[in-house]
Short mmCIF file of C-alpha atoms in Angstrom, two decimals:
data_model
loop_
_atom_site.label_atom_id
_atom_site.label_comp_id
_atom_site.label_asym_id
_atom_site.label_seq_id
_atom_site.Cartn_x
_atom_site.Cartn_y
_atom_site.Cartn_z
CA UNK A 1437 0.46 0.35 0.32
CA UNK A 1438 1.49 3.51 -0.55
CA UNK A 1439 0.53 6.23 0.84
CA UNK A 1440 -1.43 7.69 -1.69
CA UNK A 1441 -3.83 4.89 -1.33
CA UNK A 1442 -4.47 5.49 2.44
CA UNK A 1443 -8.03 7.73 2.19
CA UNK A 1444 -9.71 5.00 -0.18
CA UNK A 1445 -8.16 1.23 1.78
CA UNK A 1446 -9.74 3.24 4.74
CA UNK A 1447 -13.21 3.61 2.95
CA UNK A 1448 -12.74 -0.17 2.25
CA UNK A 1449 -12.31 -1.52 5.29
CA UNK A 1450 -14.96 1.50 7.21
CA UNK A 1451 -17.69 -0.26 4.13
CA UNK A 1452 -16.92 -3.58 4.58
CA UNK A 1453 -16.71 -3.59 8.48
CA UNK A 1454 -19.98 -2.42 9.23
CA UNK A 1455 -21.50 -6.13 9.62
CA UNK A 1456 -18.07 -7.06 11.64
CA UNK A 1457 -18.72 -7.93 15.39
CA UNK A 1458 -16.40 -6.04 16.98
CA UNK A 1459 -17.22 -2.83 14.93
CA UNK A 1460 -20.95 -3.06 15.04
CA UNK A 1461 -20.61 -3.88 18.62
CA UNK A 1462 -18.00 -0.18 19.24
CA UNK A 1463 -19.77 1.88 16.86
CA UNK A 1464 -23.65 3.11 15.97
CA UNK A 1465 -23.87 2.42 12.35
CA UNK A 1466 -27.10 3.74 12.85
CA UNK A 1467 -25.99 7.17 12.01
CA UNK A 1468 -24.89 7.48 8.70
CA UNK A 1469 -22.20 10.29 9.77
CA UNK A 1470 -20.32 7.24 11.55
CA UNK A 1471 -19.23 5.11 8.53
CA UNK A 1472 -17.17 8.39 7.18
CA UNK A 1473 -15.53 9.13 10.72
CA UNK A 1474 -14.98 5.43 11.73
CA UNK A 1475 -13.22 5.82 8.38
CA UNK A 1476 -11.03 8.92 9.37
CA UNK A 1477 -9.81 6.76 12.29
CA UNK A 1478 -8.37 4.44 10.32
CA UNK A 1479 -6.62 6.77 8.86
CA UNK A 1480 -4.64 7.25 11.18
CA UNK A 1481 -4.33 3.27 12.00
CA UNK A 1482 -2.55 3.16 8.33
CA UNK A 1483 -1.12 5.64 8.84
CA UNK A 1484 0.55 4.41 11.74
CA UNK A 1485 0.78 1.33 10.70
CA UNK A 1486 2.80 2.18 7.08
CA UNK A 1487 5.69 4.39 9.83
CA UNK A 1488 5.90 0.89 11.56
CA UNK A 1489 6.24 -1.25 8.95
CA UNK A 1490 3.94 -3.39 9.33
CA UNK A 1491 2.83 -5.49 6.35
CA UNK A 1492 0.50 -3.39 4.87
CA UNK A 1493 -1.23 -4.83 1.24
CA UNK A 1494 -4.39 -3.23 -1.23
CA UNK A 1495 -6.08 -5.50 -3.70
CA UNK A 1496 -6.75 -4.14 -7.01
CA UNK A 1497 -9.66 -4.93 -8.96
CA UNK A 1498 -9.75 -3.26 -12.53
CA UNK A 1499 -8.01 -0.20 -11.19
CA UNK A 1500 -9.97 0.15 -7.45
CA UNK A 1501 -8.66 -0.70 -4.27
CA UNK A 1502 -10.94 -3.80 -3.87
CA UNK A 1503 -9.48 -5.00 -0.21
CA UNK A 1504 -6.66 -4.88 2.49
CA UNK A 1505 -5.18 -6.63 5.14
CA UNK A 1506 -2.14 -5.93 7.76
CA UNK A 1507 -0.66 -8.53 9.59
CA UNK A 1508 2.04 -7.43 12.28
CA UNK A 1509 4.68 -9.38 14.19
CA UNK A 1510 2.37 -10.59 17.59
CA UNK A 1511 3.19 -8.24 20.94
CA UNK A 1512 4.48 -5.50 18.80
CA UNK A 1513 1.69 -2.95 19.13
CA UNK A 1514 1.67 0.91 18.56
CA UNK A 1515 -0.57 2.09 20.96
CA UNK A 1516 1.88 5.93 22.04
CA UNK A 1517 2.07 5.65 18.62
CA UNK A 1518 -1.57 5.66 17.49
CA UNK A 1519 -2.19 7.74 20.41
CA UNK A 1520 0.40 10.60 19.52
CA UNK A 1521 -1.32 10.60 15.91
CA UNK A 1522 -4.66 10.29 17.08
CA UNK A 1523 -4.34 13.51 19.11
CA UNK A 1524 -2.94 15.49 16.34
CA UNK A 1525 -5.86 14.68 14.41
CA UNK A 1526 -8.37 14.80 17.56
CA UNK A 1527 -10.95 17.67 16.23
CA UNK A 1528 -11.53 15.86 13.18
CA UNK A 1529 -12.05 12.45 14.81
CA UNK A 1530 -12.99 13.86 18.38
CA UNK A 1531 -17.42 13.30 17.40
CA UNK A 1532 -16.28 9.59 16.81
CA UNK A 1533 -16.30 9.30 20.69
CA UNK A 1534 -20.19 10.29 20.79
CA UNK A 1535 -20.50 7.61 18.66
CA UNK A 1536 -18.49 4.57 20.38
CA UNK A 1537 -20.41 1.65 23.03
CA UNK A 1538 -17.40 2.19 25.97
CA UNK A 1539 -19.31 -1.36 27.77
CA UNK A 1540 -19.40 -3.56 24.94
CA UNK A 1541 -15.65 -1.78 24.40
CA UNK A 1542 -13.99 -2.75 27.61
CA UNK A 1543 -15.23 -6.26 26.89
CA UNK A 1544 -14.71 -6.82 23.52
CA UNK A 1545 -11.01 -5.38 24.19
CA UNK A 1546 -10.74 -8.31 27.04
CA UNK A 1547 -12.31 -11.33 24.84
CA UNK A 1548 -10.00 -9.52 21.78
CA UNK A 1549 -6.54 -10.59 24.20
CA UNK A 1550 -3.64 -12.87 23.04
CA UNK A 1551 -4.20 -16.94 24.81
CA UNK A 1552 -1.57 -17.81 25.78
CA UNK A 1553 -1.62 -20.93 23.50
CA UNK A 1554 -0.56 -18.00 20.11
CA UNK A 1555 3.07 -18.32 19.50
CA UNK A 1556 4.81 -15.67 20.45
CA UNK A 1557 6.53 -15.87 17.24
CA UNK A 1558 2.96 -15.80 15.27
CA UNK A 1559 2.15 -13.06 12.48
CA UNK A 1560 -0.87 -11.20 13.74
CA UNK A 1561 -3.64 -10.51 11.13
CA UNK A 1562 -5.34 -7.35 11.91
CA UNK A 1563 -7.41 -6.41 9.45
CA UNK A 1564 -8.46 -8.49 6.34
CA UNK A 1565 -11.78 -6.88 4.60
CA UNK A 1566 -12.69 -6.71 0.90
CA UNK A 1567 -14.54 -4.16 -0.28
CA UNK A 1568 -18.83 -5.11 -0.50
CA UNK A 1569 -18.81 -3.95 -4.12
CA UNK A 1570 -16.20 -6.70 -4.92
CA UNK A 1571 -17.12 -9.63 -2.77
CA UNK A 1572 -17.62 -13.35 -4.60
CA UNK A 1573 -14.41 -11.95 -7.13
CA UNK A 1574 -12.21 -14.45 -5.11
CA UNK A 1575 -10.46 -11.05 -3.46
CA UNK A 1576 -10.19 -12.48 -0.62
CA UNK A 1577 -9.30 -16.09 -1.14
CA UNK A 1578 -6.58 -14.09 -3.47
CA UNK A 1579 -5.12 -12.30 -0.88
CA UNK A 1580 -5.19 -15.27 2.10
CA UNK A 1581 -3.05 -16.67 -0.79
CA UNK A 1582 -0.52 -13.24 -0.43
CA UNK A 1583 -0.84 -14.33 2.96
CA UNK A 1584 0.20 -17.53 3.38
CA UNK A 1585 3.59 -16.74 0.73
CA UNK A 1586 4.67 -13.90 3.17
CA UNK A 1587 3.46 -16.25 6.78
CA UNK A 1588 5.98 -19.21 4.49
CA UNK A 1589 8.45 -16.72 3.47
CA UNK A 1590 9.22 -15.37 6.61
CA UNK A 1591 9.02 -18.38 8.71
CA UNK A 1592 6.05 -17.61 10.66
CA UNK A 1593 2.41 -18.91 11.20
CA UNK A 1594 -0.56 -16.98 10.72
CA UNK A 1595 -2.54 -15.59 14.44
CA UNK A 1596 -6.36 -13.73 13.85
CA UNK A 1597 -9.12 -13.47 15.86
CA UNK A 1598 -12.59 -13.19 14.38
CA UNK A 1599 -16.35 -11.82 16.45
CA UNK A 1600 -17.88 -13.30 13.07
CA UNK A 1601 -19.45 -17.15 13.78
CA UNK A 1602 -19.74 -17.74 9.93
CA UNK A 1603 -16.34 -16.66 9.23
CA UNK A 1604 -14.43 -19.73 11.56
CA UNK A 1605 -15.79 -21.95 8.77
CA UNK A 1606 -14.18 -19.86 5.90
CA UNK A 1607 -11.06 -20.35 7.83
CA UNK A 1608 -10.87 -23.68 8.93
CA UNK A 1609 -11.06 -24.37 5.17
CA UNK A 1610 -7.95 -23.00 4.11
CA UNK A 1611 -6.29 -24.53 7.54
CA UNK A 1612 -7.07 -22.24 10.12
CA UNK A 1613 -7.48 -24.17 13.47
CA UNK A 1614 -9.31 -23.32 16.30
CA UNK A 1615 -6.95 -22.51 19.56
CA UNK A 1616 -9.38 -20.62 22.21
CA UNK A 1617 -12.64 -19.54 22.17
CA UNK A 1618 -13.60 -15.99 24.77
CA UNK A 1619 -16.72 -14.98 25.75
CA UNK A 1620 -17.42 -12.03 27.64
CA UNK A 1621 -21.02 -11.64 28.54
CA UNK A 1622 -23.01 -11.01 24.87
CA UNK A 1623 -19.28 -11.52 22.61
CA UNK A 1624 -17.56 -14.08 21.65
CA UNK A 1625 -13.77 -14.31 20.10
CA UNK A 1626 -12.53 -17.04 18.19
CA UNK A 1627 -8.86 -17.19 18.31
CA UNK A 1628 -7.54 -19.25 15.39
CA UNK A 1629 -4.31 -20.31 14.36
CA UNK A 1630 -2.33 -21.52 10.49
CA UNK A 1631 0.40 -23.63 11.33
CA UNK A 1632 3.72 -23.54 8.04
CA UNK A 1633 3.23 -25.94 6.20
CA UNK A 1634 6.00 -28.15 6.96
CA UNK A 1635 4.36 -28.53 11.27
#
């Protein structure tokens, strides 16, 4: 992903994540302004990811950004850097604070904590998004294949978590196995791992 892609990539993630349980349970998408504000936050996030050398790629389909993924080594968070970037742009993103469901956000945070069963040297798939207008064209599968190639090249397994139960079967078909299920009240996070091909 190049700098020029950040704004459009953020819009793709914002658009596709409205049905994703983490985002849906955190933000109030019944307000039409939320999607644009969420995209503003995602631009900050993607900028931080690029600054820290995370693997952030886009999938192009007929010249349009159809999908985005980001991945990093587990344990390498960018909380302080992300906070600094957010503070710099606070006036632009402050309105999103009114649209956050804080009690649910805390439960989500606890459910998303990396289980001990996940190797410390794994690659964490943080974002995987396909624009709804491009779904059904093999974009997601192509991005997952690219992630597999990268995983094999750097010799690290891939770790991901999802809150959408219907995603579990999809990831299992791609070779991921369930490592732990964490439930916090009405919210469940499924933690999955794909080992290297010779493991």
